[in-house]
PDB file of C-alpha atoms and ligand atoms in Angstrom:
ATOM      1  CA  MET N   1      42.753  77.298-172.533  1.00 96.00           C
ATOM      2  CA  VAL N   2      42.161  76.551-168.838  1.00 98.00           C
ATOM      3  CA  LYS N   3      44.318  78.779-166.641  1.00 98.00           C
ATOM      4  CA  LEU N   4      45.992  77.041-163.705  1.00 98.00           C
ATOM      5  CA  ALA N   5      47.832  78.207-160.618  1.00 98.00           C
ATOM      6  CA  ALA N   6      50.180  76.118-158.494  1.00 98.00           C
ATOM      7  CA  PHE N   7      50.967  76.555-154.809  1.00 97.00           C
ATOM      8  CA  ALA N   8      54.304  74.978-153.871  1.00 96.00           C
ATOM      9  CA  SER N   9      56.815  75.275-151.052  1.00 91.00           C
ATOM     10  CA  GLY N  10      59.703  73.065-152.145  1.00 89.00           C
ATOM     11  CA  GLN N  11      61.146  71.137-155.077  1.00 90.00           C
ATOM     12  CA  GLY N  12      57.936  71.239-157.057  1.00 93.00           C
ATOM     13  CA  SER N  13      58.650  68.014-158.911  1.00 96.00           C
ATOM     14  CA  ASN N  14      54.895  67.450-159.236  1.00 97.00           C
ATOM     15  CA  PHE N  15      54.377  70.958-160.612  1.00 98.00           C
ATOM     16  CA  LYS N  16      57.125  70.274-163.170  1.00 97.00           C
ATOM     17  CA  ALA N  17      55.621  66.907-164.137  1.00 98.00           C
ATOM     18  CA  ILE N  18      52.194  68.505-164.679  1.00 98.00           C
ATOM     19  CA  HIS N  19      53.597  71.454-166.629  1.00 98.00           C
ATOM     20  CA  ARG N  20      55.596  69.128-168.916  1.00 98.00           C
ATOM     21  CA  HIS N  21      52.573  66.854-169.440  1.00 98.00           C
ATOM     22  CA  LEU N  22      50.344  69.790-170.442  1.00 98.00           C
ATOM     23  CA  LYS N  23      52.948  71.042-172.908  1.00 97.00           C
ATOM     24  CA  LYS N  24      53.922  67.665-174.355  1.00 98.00           C
ATOM     25  CA  LEU N  25      50.364  66.622-175.110  1.00 98.00           C
ATOM     26  CA  SER N  26      49.283  70.167-176.087  1.00 98.00           C
ATOM     27  CA  LEU N  27      46.447  69.907-173.568  1.00 98.00           C
ATOM     28  CA  PRO N  28      44.010  72.806-173.168  1.00 98.00           C
ATOM     29  CA  GLY N  29      45.549  74.009-169.873  1.00 98.00           C
ATOM     30  CA  ARG N  30      48.494  76.217-168.902  1.00 98.00           C
ATOM     31  CA  TYR N  31      50.063  77.424-165.663  1.00 98.00           C
ATOM     32  CA  VAL N  32      49.734  81.194-165.391  1.00 98.00           C
ATOM     33  CA  LEU N  33      50.920  81.604-161.787  1.00 98.00           C
ATOM     34  CA  LEU N  34      53.078  79.937-159.138  1.00 98.00           C
ATOM     35  CA  ILE N  35      52.551  81.021-155.529  1.00 97.00           C
ATOM     36  CA  SER N  36      54.834  80.088-152.649  1.00 97.00           C
ATOM     37  CA  ASP N  37      54.908  80.848-148.939  1.00 96.00           C
ATOM     38  CA  ARG N  38      58.716  80.891-149.230  1.00 95.00           C
ATOM     39  CA  PRO N  39      60.725  83.652-150.938  1.00 95.00           C
ATOM     40  CA  ASN N  40      63.107  81.466-152.960  1.00 92.00           C
ATOM     41  CA  PRO N  41      61.875  77.877-153.205  1.00 94.00           C
ATOM     42  CA  PRO N  42      63.805  75.637-155.645  1.00 93.00           C
ATOM     43  CA  VAL N  43      60.646  75.403-157.765  1.00 94.00           C
ATOM     44  CA  ALA N  44      60.771  79.160-158.537  1.00 95.00           C
ATOM     45  CA  ASP N  45      63.823  78.701-160.791  1.00 95.00           C
ATOM     46  CA  PHE N  46      61.897  76.287-162.971  1.00 95.00           C
ATOM     47  CA  ALA N  47      58.920  78.662-163.158  1.00 96.00           C
ATOM     48  CA  ASN N  48      61.204  81.547-164.152  1.00 96.00           C
ATOM     49  CA  ALA N  49      62.858  79.453-166.843  1.00 96.00           C
ATOM     50  CA  GLU N  50      59.441  78.526-168.211  1.00 97.00           C
ATOM     51  CA  GLY N  51      58.122  82.097-168.084  1.00 97.00           C
ATOM     52  CA  ILE N  52      55.514  81.346-165.415  1.00 97.00           C
ATOM     53  CA  PRO N  53      55.004  84.317-163.065  1.00 97.00           C
ATOM     54  CA  PHE N  54      56.139  83.579-159.508  1.00 97.00           C
ATOM     55  CA  LEU N  55      54.691  85.239-156.415  1.00 97.00           C
ATOM     56  CA  HIS N  56      55.914  84.987-152.853  1.00 97.00           C
ATOM     57  CA  LEU N  57      52.920  85.452-150.559  1.00 96.00           C
ATOM     58  CA  ASN N  58      53.022  84.656-146.869  1.00 95.00           C
ATOM     59  CA  ALA N  59      50.443  85.615-144.253  1.00 95.00           C
ATOM     60  CA  LYS N  60      53.316  86.799-142.050  1.00 95.00           C
ATOM     61  CA  GLY N  61      54.097  89.569-144.548  1.00 93.00           C
ATOM     62  CA  PHE N  62      50.661  91.169-144.051  1.00 96.00           C
ATOM     63  CA  SER N  63      49.336  93.273-141.204  1.00 96.00           C
ATOM     64  CA  SER N  64      46.144  91.206-141.012  1.00 96.00           C
ATOM     65  CA  ARG N  65      44.844  87.830-142.177  1.00 96.00           C
ATOM     66  CA  ASP N  66      42.134  89.680-144.111  1.00 97.00           C
ATOM     67  CA  ASP N  67      44.705  91.619-146.137  1.00 97.00           C
ATOM     68  CA  TYR N  68      46.516  88.381-146.938  1.00 97.00           C
ATOM     69  CA  VAL N  69      43.342  86.614-148.094  1.00 97.00           C
ATOM     70  CA  LYS N  70      42.249  89.654-150.144  1.00 97.00           C
ATOM     71  CA  ARG N  71      45.615  89.766-151.891  1.00 97.00           C
ATOM     72  CA  LEU N  72      45.519  86.038-152.668  1.00 98.00           C
ATOM     73  CA  LEU N  73      42.034  86.332-154.166  1.00 98.00           C
ATOM     74  CA  THR N  74      42.990  89.482-156.087  1.00 98.00           C
ATOM     75  CA  GLU N  75      46.018  87.789-157.645  1.00 98.00           C
ATOM     76  CA  LEU N  76      44.062  84.667-158.594  1.00 98.00           C
ATOM     77  CA  LYS N  77      41.379  86.832-160.163  1.00 98.00           C
ATOM     78  CA  ALA N  78      43.872  89.107-161.944  1.00 98.00           C
ATOM     79  CA  HIS N  79      45.503  86.050-163.536  1.00 98.00           C
ATOM     80  CA  LYS N  80      42.039  84.615-164.359  1.00 98.00           C
ATOM     81  CA  VAL N  81      42.914  81.364-162.555  1.00 98.00           C
ATOM     82  CA  GLU N  82      40.273  78.660-163.007  1.00 98.00           C
ATOM     83  CA  TRP N  83      41.933  75.678-161.264  1.00 98.00           C
ATOM     84  CA  ILE N  84      44.432  75.519-158.413  1.00 98.00           C
ATOM     85  CA  THR N  85      46.889  72.663-157.937  1.00 98.00           C
ATOM     86  CA  LEU N  86      48.694  72.285-154.618  1.00 97.00           C
ATOM     87  CA  ALA N  87      52.078  70.642-155.060  1.00 94.00           C
ATOM     88  CA  GLY N  88      54.031  70.233-151.862  1.00 90.00           C
ATOM     89  CA  TYR N  89      52.446  73.311-150.305  1.00 91.00           C
ATOM     90  CA  LEU N  90      52.817  73.102-146.551  1.00 83.00           C
ATOM     91  CA  LYS N  91      50.367  75.792-145.415  1.00 88.00           C
ATOM     92  CA  LEU N  92      46.618  75.434-145.038  1.00 87.00           C
ATOM     93  CA  ILE N  93      44.821  77.363-147.788  1.00 93.00           C
ATOM     94  CA  PRO N  94      42.518  80.043-146.272  1.00 95.00           C
ATOM     95  CA  SER N  95      38.889  78.883-146.229  1.00 95.00           C
ATOM     96  CA  GLU N  96      37.796  81.894-148.317  1.00 97.00           C
ATOM     97  CA  VAL N  97      40.059  80.695-151.143  1.00 97.00           C
ATOM     98  CA  VAL N  98      38.904  77.067-150.754  1.00 96.00           C
ATOM     99  CA  ARG N  99      35.286  78.219-151.026  1.00 96.00           C
ATOM    100  CA  ALA N 100      36.033  80.427-154.044  1.00 97.00           C
ATOM    101  CA  TYR N 101      37.605  77.407-155.769  1.00 97.00           C
ATOM    102  CA  ASN N 102      35.234  74.733-154.492  1.00 94.00           C
ATOM    103  CA  GLY N 103      35.609  71.702-156.770  1.00 94.00           C
ATOM    104  CA  ARG N 104      38.415  73.434-158.680  1.00 97.00           C
ATOM    105  CA  MET N 105      41.343  72.905-156.334  1.00 98.00           C
ATOM    106  CA  MET N 106      43.318  69.673-156.015  1.00 98.00           C
ATOM    107  CA  ASN N 107      46.215  68.326-154.003  1.00 97.00           C
ATOM    108  CA  ILE N 108      48.411  65.246-154.047  1.00 97.00           C
ATOM    109  CA  HIS N 109      49.076  63.244-150.911  1.00 97.00           C
ATOM    110  CA  PRO N 110      51.833  60.602-150.762  1.00 98.00           C
ATOM    111  CA  ALA N 111      49.671  57.846-149.203  1.00 98.00           C
ATOM    112  CA  LEU N 112      46.328  56.142-149.699  1.00 98.00           C
ATOM    113  CA  LEU N 113      43.827  58.506-148.087  1.00 98.00           C
ATOM    114  CA  PRO N 114      41.987  58.485-145.767  1.00 97.00           C
ATOM    115  CA  SER N 115      44.910  56.609-144.132  1.00 98.00           C
ATOM    116  CA  PHE N 116      48.106  58.427-143.184  1.00 98.00           C
ATOM    117  CA  GLY N 117      46.687  61.895-143.777  1.00 96.00           C
ATOM    118  CA  GLY N 118      45.867  64.930-141.655  1.00 92.00           C
ATOM    119  CA  LYS N 119      47.797  67.637-139.867  1.00 88.00           C
ATOM    120  CA  GLY N 120      51.496  66.846-139.500  1.00 90.00           C
ATOM    121  CA  MET N 121      51.288  64.078-142.092  1.00 94.00           C
ATOM    122  CA  TYR N 122      53.596  65.421-144.769  1.00 93.00           C
ATOM    123  CA  GLY N 123      56.972  64.537-146.256  1.00 93.00           C
ATOM    124  CA  MET N 124      58.845  61.713-144.547  1.00 97.00           C
ATOM    125  CA  ASN N 125      56.392  61.680-141.607  1.00 97.00           C
ATOM    126  CA  VAL N 126      53.957  59.912-143.919  1.00 98.00           C
ATOM    127  CA  HIS N 127      56.401  57.259-145.138  1.00 98.00           C
ATOM    128  CA  ASN N 128      57.795  56.669-141.624  1.00 98.00           C
ATOM    129  CA  ALA N 129      54.244  56.055-140.382  1.00 98.00           C
ATOM    130  CA  VAL N 130      53.497  53.746-143.327  1.00 98.00           C
ATOM    131  CA  VAL N 131      56.606  51.607-142.691  1.00 98.00           C
ATOM    132  CA  ASP N 132      56.043  51.549-138.905  1.00 98.00           C
ATOM    133  CA  SER N 133      52.446  50.404-139.375  1.00 98.00           C
ATOM    134  CA  GLY N 134      53.472  47.333-141.373  1.00 98.00           C
ATOM    135  CA  VAL N 135      50.965  47.840-144.209  1.00 98.00           C
ATOM    136  CA  LYS N 136      51.721  45.992-147.439  1.00 98.00           C
ATOM    137  CA  VAL N 137      50.613  48.736-149.829  1.00 98.00           C
ATOM    138  CA  SER N 138      50.978  52.477-149.944  1.00 98.00           C
ATOM    139  CA  GLY N 139      50.461  54.856-152.837  1.00 98.00           C
ATOM    140  CA  ALA N 140      49.413  58.324-153.849  1.00 98.00           C
ATOM    141  CA  SER N 141      46.052  60.107-153.781  1.00 98.00           C
ATOM    142  CA  VAL N 142      44.990  63.110-155.831  1.00 98.00           C
ATOM    143  CA  HIS N 143      42.046  64.726-154.078  1.00 98.00           C
ATOM    144  CA  MET N 144      39.892  67.820-154.037  1.00 97.00           C
ATOM    145  CA  VAL N 145      40.821  70.334-151.385  1.00 95.00           C
ATOM    146  CA  ASP N 146      38.355  71.196-148.649  1.00 91.00           C
ATOM    147  CA  GLU N 147      38.812  73.195-145.474  1.00 88.00           C
ATOM    148  CA  GLU N 148      40.703  70.467-143.547  1.00 87.00           C
ATOM    149  CA  TYR N 149      43.974  68.715-144.240  1.00 84.00           C
ATOM    150  CA  ASP N 150      43.675  65.777-146.689  1.00 90.00           C
ATOM    151  CA  THR N 151      39.932  65.155-146.271  1.00 91.00           C
ATOM    152  CA  GLY N 152      38.527  66.185-149.669  1.00 95.00           C
ATOM    153  CA  PRO N 153      37.013  63.760-152.227  1.00 97.00           C
ATOM    154  CA  VAL N 154      39.525  61.429-153.913  1.00 98.00           C
ATOM    155  CA  ILE N 155      39.981  61.865-157.685  1.00 98.00           C
ATOM    156  CA  ILE N 156      42.661  59.241-158.506  1.00 98.00           C
ATOM    157  CA  GLN N 157      44.639  56.784-156.365  1.00 98.00           C
ATOM    158  CA  GLU N 158      47.367  54.347-157.305  1.00 98.00           C
ATOM    159  CA  THR N 159      49.089  51.805-155.093  1.00 98.00           C
ATOM    160  CA  VAL N 160      52.697  50.712-154.672  1.00 98.00           C
ATOM    161  CA  PRO N 161      53.849  47.581-152.810  1.00 98.00           C
ATOM    162  CA  VAL N 162      55.560  47.838-149.426  1.00 98.00           C
ATOM    163  CA  THR N 163      57.754  44.965-148.191  1.00 98.00           C
ATOM    164  CA  TYR N 164      59.007  44.314-144.649  1.00 96.00           C
ATOM    165  CA  GLU N 165      62.551  45.328-145.563  1.00 97.00           C
ATOM    166  CA  ASP N 166      61.666  48.641-147.252  1.00 98.00           C
ATOM    167  CA  THR N 167      63.028  51.839-145.725  1.00 98.00           C
ATOM    168  CA  PRO N 168      60.774  54.917-145.609  1.00 98.00           C
ATOM    169  CA  GLU N 169      63.079  56.487-148.226  1.00 98.00           C
ATOM    170  CA  GLU N 170      62.515  53.574-150.603  1.00 98.00           C
ATOM    171  CA  VAL N 171      58.762  53.813-150.168  1.00 98.00           C
ATOM    172  CA  ALA N 172      58.918  57.593-150.710  1.00 98.00           C
ATOM    173  CA  ALA N 173      60.806  57.171-154.002  1.00 98.00           C
ATOM    174  CA  ARG N 174      58.340  54.531-155.218  1.00 98.00           C
ATOM    175  CA  VAL N 175      55.378  56.723-154.281  1.00 98.00           C
ATOM    176  CA  LEU N 176      56.863  59.846-155.899  1.00 98.00           C
ATOM    177  CA  GLU N 177      57.138  58.002-159.203  1.00 98.00           C
ATOM    178  CA  VAL N 178      53.418  57.243-159.038  1.00 98.00           C
ATOM    179  CA  GLU N 179      52.669  60.857-158.035  1.00 98.00           C
ATOM    180  CA  HIS N 180      54.350  62.098-161.209  1.00 98.00           C
ATOM    181  CA  LYS N 181      52.049  59.816-163.190  1.00 98.00           C
ATOM    182  CA  ILE N 182      48.648  60.357-161.557  1.00 98.00           C
ATOM    183  CA  TYR N 183      48.834  64.097-160.793  1.00 98.00           C
ATOM    184  CA  PRO N 184      49.335  65.008-164.472  1.00 98.00           C
ATOM    185  CA  GLN N 185      46.514  62.570-165.322  1.00 98.00           C
ATOM    186  CA  ALA N 186      44.185  64.270-162.832  1.00 98.00           C
ATOM    187  CA  VAL N 187      45.039  67.736-164.164  1.00 98.00           C
ATOM    188  CA  GLU N 188      44.455  66.463-167.690  1.00 98.00           C
ATOM    189  CA  LEU N 189      40.955  65.366-166.606  1.00 98.00           C
ATOM    190  CA  ALA N 190      40.357  68.775-165.033  1.00 98.00           C
ATOM    191  CA  VAL N 191      41.352  70.801-168.087  1.00 98.00           C
ATOM    192  CA  LYS N 192      39.260  68.489-170.284  1.00 98.00           C
ATOM    193  CA  ASP N 193      36.332  69.063-167.885  1.00 97.00           C
ATOM    194  CA  LYS N 194      35.936  65.344-167.183  1.00 98.00           C
ATOM    195  CA  ILE N 195      35.547  65.585-163.402  1.00 97.00           C
ATOM    196  CA  ARG N 196      32.135  65.603-161.728  1.00 97.00           C
ATOM    197  CA  LEU N 197      31.566  65.781-157.986  1.00 96.00           C
ATOM    198  CA  HIS N 198      28.678  63.905-156.353  1.00 96.00           C
ATOM    199  CA  GLY N 199      29.080  64.687-152.677  1.00 93.00           C
ATOM    200  CA  ARG N 200      32.224  62.801-151.666  1.00 94.00           C
ATOM    201  CA  ARG N 201      32.236  60.707-154.814  1.00 96.00           C
ATOM    202  CA  VAL N 202      34.092  61.770-157.923  1.00 97.00           C
ATOM    203  CA  GLU N 203      32.876  60.681-161.331  1.00 98.00           C
ATOM    204  CA  ILE N 204      35.378  60.606-164.186  1.00 98.00           C
ATOM    205  CA  LEU N 205      33.617  61.091-167.516  1.00 98.00           C
ATOM    206  CA  PRO N 206      34.781  58.872-170.412  1.00 94.00           C
TER     207      PRO N 206
HETATM  208  C1  LIG W   1      55.057  65.120-152.565  1.00 73.48           C
HETATM  209  O1  LIG W   1      55.406  63.916-151.970  1.00 73.48           O
HETATM  210  C2  LIG W   1      53.584  65.389-152.395  1.00 73.48           C
HETATM  211  O2  LIG W   1      52.838  64.229-152.286  1.00 73.48           O
HETATM  212  C3  LIG W   1      53.509  66.136-151.116  1.00 73.48           C
HETATM  213  O3  LIG W   1      54.694  66.875-151.024  1.00 73.48           O
HETATM  214  C4  LIG W   1      55.685  66.306-151.861  1.00 73.48           C
HETATM  215  C5  LIG W   1      56.071  67.416-152.791  1.00 73.48           C
HETATM  216  O4  LIG W   1      57.014  67.072-153.699  1.00 73.48           O
HETATM  217  N1  LIG W   1      52.271  66.883-151.044  1.00 73.48           N
HETATM  218  P1  LIG W   1      57.353  68.089-154.850  1.00 73.48           P
HETATM  219  O5  LIG W   1      57.585  69.462-154.237  1.00 73.48           O
HETATM  220  O6  LIG W   1      56.210  68.094-155.821  1.00 73.48           O
HETATM  221  O7  LIG W   1      58.609  67.555-155.472  1.00 73.48           O
END
């Protein structure tokens, strides 16, 4: 069984979708830890109900950055975490953790990377920018996490149409539906060990 951790700051609808997918299909992966930078995010209630340990860890609660990073790594090790999934986590993951989980940490972004990504591009900012730009498609991207925002290799992308009369909220809802489909698929590939990295290119084994 592949042990997974999730980092989430908010609703955690992606975390829930992944967790349900793993259980429903009896896939060889389970969440063993949920970490949040916030003390009581809505997603923590779901984790509690499902018996998944929840940890509130924020750099601000530590006397030094080093202590914070050490604690993060200690917790991940103690729970024997093999893969990390970021699901609406709004903080940058410390580079030490990214390096420790190189090729074993993924994120979902609510647009077609490398467009509409980067610092400040989260939540409705993304969908506002998409609508303002006039593009005819948007979508979701599951990607590996590297030391920058939204720049890691893409694992799966799926598009949604955008019409001239769409509001950012309508695009967001359409994209979220696709997120709940492709993020569980990507995690399924990870726990089945079907993902291979070739530089920036990701191979999906049959
Ligand atoms: C999603 O749109 C995701 O793409 C982005 O943050 C949002 C989180 O939603 N990274 P949720 O917390 O999973 O419901």
